[in-house]
Amino acid sequence: MSVGPLWSILFFFMLFLLGLDSQFGMLESLLTSLKDEFTYLNKIRKEFVSGGICLVLCILAIPMSFEGGLYIVDLLDNWSLSYPLLIVAFLEIVVVAWVYGVNKLVFFQLNISPISQSTAINEYKIQIESF
């Protein structure tokens, strides 16, 4: 196979482009949420705000390139991105059901969802009221 190195170069170039595309999506969601929260950022050009965010994230990522970097990544992965995220999501569901109410939640879901009403009412009342 004489074109094997070409395929390997194309494969890793594809992985690079996929990572770059993922970064654009994450940066855009962060930029949008920051501009919604801090309205004075709307007066600054989008390129400068994006560049500032990239610079800050690059500076925050520098410690992960040193000897203890794998330890930092392991700490972040195991202690801030798994169980706490699951707990926050669960508590968010419980608080929304408690404050908003089960019946209003089911009514809201029925008005935005194309599933049949009897199936949705039975499913949601069984799942939410079991807590």
Short mmCIF file of C-alpha atoms in Angstrom, two decimals:
data_model
loop_
_atom_site.label_atom_id
_atom_site.label_comp_id
_atom_site.label_asym_id
_atom_site.label_seq_id
_atom_site.Cartn_x
_atom_site.Cartn_y
_atom_site.Cartn_z
CA MET A 1 0.00 0.00 0.00
CA SER A 2 2.00 2.95 -1.28
CA VAL A 3 -0.42 5.66 -0.15
CA GLY A 4 -0.55 4.55 3.51
CA PRO A 5 1.20 7.71 4.81
CA LEU A 6 -1.26 9.85 2.87
CA TRP A 7 -4.21 8.14 4.55
CA SER A 8 -2.63 8.58 7.99
CA ILE A 9 -2.03 12.28 7.31
CA LEU A 10 -5.62 12.69 6.12
CA PHE A 11 -6.94 10.82 9.16
CA PHE A 12 -5.12 13.00 11.68
CA PHE A 13 -6.01 16.13 9.73
CA MET A 14 -9.64 15.04 9.98
CA LEU A 15 -9.26 14.59 13.76
CA PHE A 16 -7.72 18.06 13.98
CA LEU A 17 -10.64 19.58 12.06
CA LEU A 18 -13.18 17.76 14.26
CA GLY A 19 -11.50 19.13 17.38
CA LEU A 20 -11.40 22.62 15.90
CA ASP A 21 -15.09 22.44 15.03
CA SER A 22 -15.95 21.31 18.56
CA GLN A 23 -13.98 24.23 19.98
CA PHE A 24 -15.90 26.68 17.78
CA GLY A 25 -19.19 25.32 19.09
CA MET A 26 -18.11 25.47 22.73
CA LEU A 27 -16.63 28.96 22.36
CA GLU A 28 -19.78 30.24 20.67
CA SER A 29 -22.03 28.91 23.46
CA LEU A 30 -19.76 30.45 26.12
CA LEU A 31 -19.63 33.74 24.23
CA THR A 32 -23.41 33.88 23.84
CA SER A 33 -24.06 33.16 27.51
CA LEU A 34 -21.50 35.76 28.61
CA LYS A 35 -22.97 38.39 26.29
CA ASP A 36 -26.46 37.64 27.60
CA GLU A 37 -25.34 37.94 31.21
CA PHE A 38 -23.01 40.93 30.84
CA THR A 39 -24.65 43.31 28.38
CA TYR A 40 -21.69 45.68 28.22
CA LEU A 41 -19.87 43.01 26.19
CA ASN A 42 -22.30 43.70 23.33
CA LYS A 43 -20.62 47.08 22.79
CA ILE A 44 -17.22 45.42 22.20
CA ARG A 45 -16.47 43.77 18.87
CA LYS A 46 -17.10 40.04 18.86
CA GLU A 47 -13.57 39.27 17.68
CA PHE A 48 -12.03 40.97 20.72
CA VAL A 49 -14.32 39.21 23.18
CA SER A 50 -13.64 35.85 21.52
CA GLY A 51 -9.91 36.52 21.53
CA GLY A 52 -10.03 37.47 25.22
CA ILE A 53 -11.90 34.29 26.10
CA CYS A 54 -9.42 32.20 24.11
CA LEU A 55 -6.49 33.94 25.84
CA VAL A 56 -7.94 33.35 29.31
CA LEU A 57 -8.69 29.69 28.55
CA CYS A 58 -5.20 29.24 27.10
CA ILE A 59 -3.63 30.68 30.26
CA LEU A 60 -5.81 28.40 32.40
CA ALA A 61 -4.69 25.39 30.34
CA ILE A 62 -0.95 26.05 30.74
CA PRO A 63 -0.62 24.16 34.08
CA MET A 64 -1.99 21.06 32.38
CA SER A 65 1.03 20.93 30.09
CA PHE A 66 3.54 20.53 32.94
CA GLU A 67 4.47 17.39 34.89
CA GLY A 68 1.45 17.53 37.20
CA GLY A 69 -0.92 18.24 34.35
CA LEU A 70 -2.30 14.73 34.15
CA TYR A 71 -3.02 14.88 37.87
CA ILE A 72 -4.96 18.14 37.40
CA VAL A 73 -6.93 16.67 34.50
CA ASP A 74 -7.68 13.58 36.60
CA LEU A 75 -8.89 15.74 39.50
CA LEU A 76 -11.13 17.79 37.23
CA ASP A 77 -12.47 14.72 35.48
CA ASN A 78 -13.22 12.68 38.60
CA TRP A 79 -14.31 15.33 41.09
CA SER A 80 -15.92 18.14 39.15
CA LEU A 81 -17.39 16.60 36.02
CA SER A 82 -18.99 13.35 37.12
CA TYR A 83 -20.82 13.10 40.44
CA PRO A 84 -21.35 16.83 41.12
CA LEU A 85 -22.78 17.30 37.64
CA LEU A 86 -25.15 14.37 38.17
CA ILE A 87 -26.21 15.71 41.57
CA VAL A 88 -26.83 19.22 40.20
CA ALA A 89 -28.91 17.84 37.31
CA PHE A 90 -30.98 15.69 39.69
CA LEU A 91 -31.56 18.57 42.11
CA GLU A 92 -32.52 20.82 39.22
CA ILE A 93 -35.23 18.37 38.15
CA VAL A 94 -36.52 18.03 41.71
CA VAL A 95 -36.61 21.81 42.27
CA VAL A 96 -38.39 22.49 38.98
CA ALA A 97 -40.99 19.81 39.76
CA TRP A 98 -41.41 21.09 43.31
CA VAL A 99 -41.59 24.83 42.57
CA TYR A 100 -43.34 24.70 39.22
CA GLY A 101 -45.63 21.81 40.13
CA VAL A 102 -46.16 18.42 38.59
CA ASN A 103 -49.47 19.25 36.91
CA LYS A 104 -48.14 22.46 35.33
CA LEU A 105 -45.01 20.61 34.19
CA VAL A 106 -47.07 17.88 32.56
CA PHE A 107 -49.37 20.47 30.93
CA PHE A 108 -46.36 22.39 29.59
CA GLN A 109 -44.81 19.19 28.21
CA LEU A 110 -48.04 18.21 26.52
CA ASN A 111 -48.30 21.55 24.76
CA ILE A 112 -44.81 21.37 23.27
CA SER A 113 -44.56 17.65 22.58
CA PRO A 114 -46.17 15.65 19.77
CA ILE A 115 -46.59 12.48 21.89
CA SER A 116 -50.04 11.37 22.89
CA GLN A 117 -51.53 12.97 25.98
CA SER A 118 -52.51 9.82 27.81
CA THR A 119 -49.03 8.32 27.49
CA ALA A 120 -47.35 11.51 28.67
CA ILE A 121 -49.65 12.04 31.64
CA ASN A 122 -49.24 8.50 32.89
CA GLU A 123 -45.46 8.46 32.41
CA TYR A 124 -44.75 11.84 33.99
CA LYS A 125 -47.08 11.42 36.94
CA ILE A 126 -45.60 8.03 37.75
CA GLN A 127 -42.01 9.24 37.42
CA ILE A 128 -42.26 12.63 39.11
CA GLU A 129 -44.66 11.76 41.92
CA SER A 130 -42.59 8.70 42.88
CA PHE A 131 -40.08 11.04 44.49
#
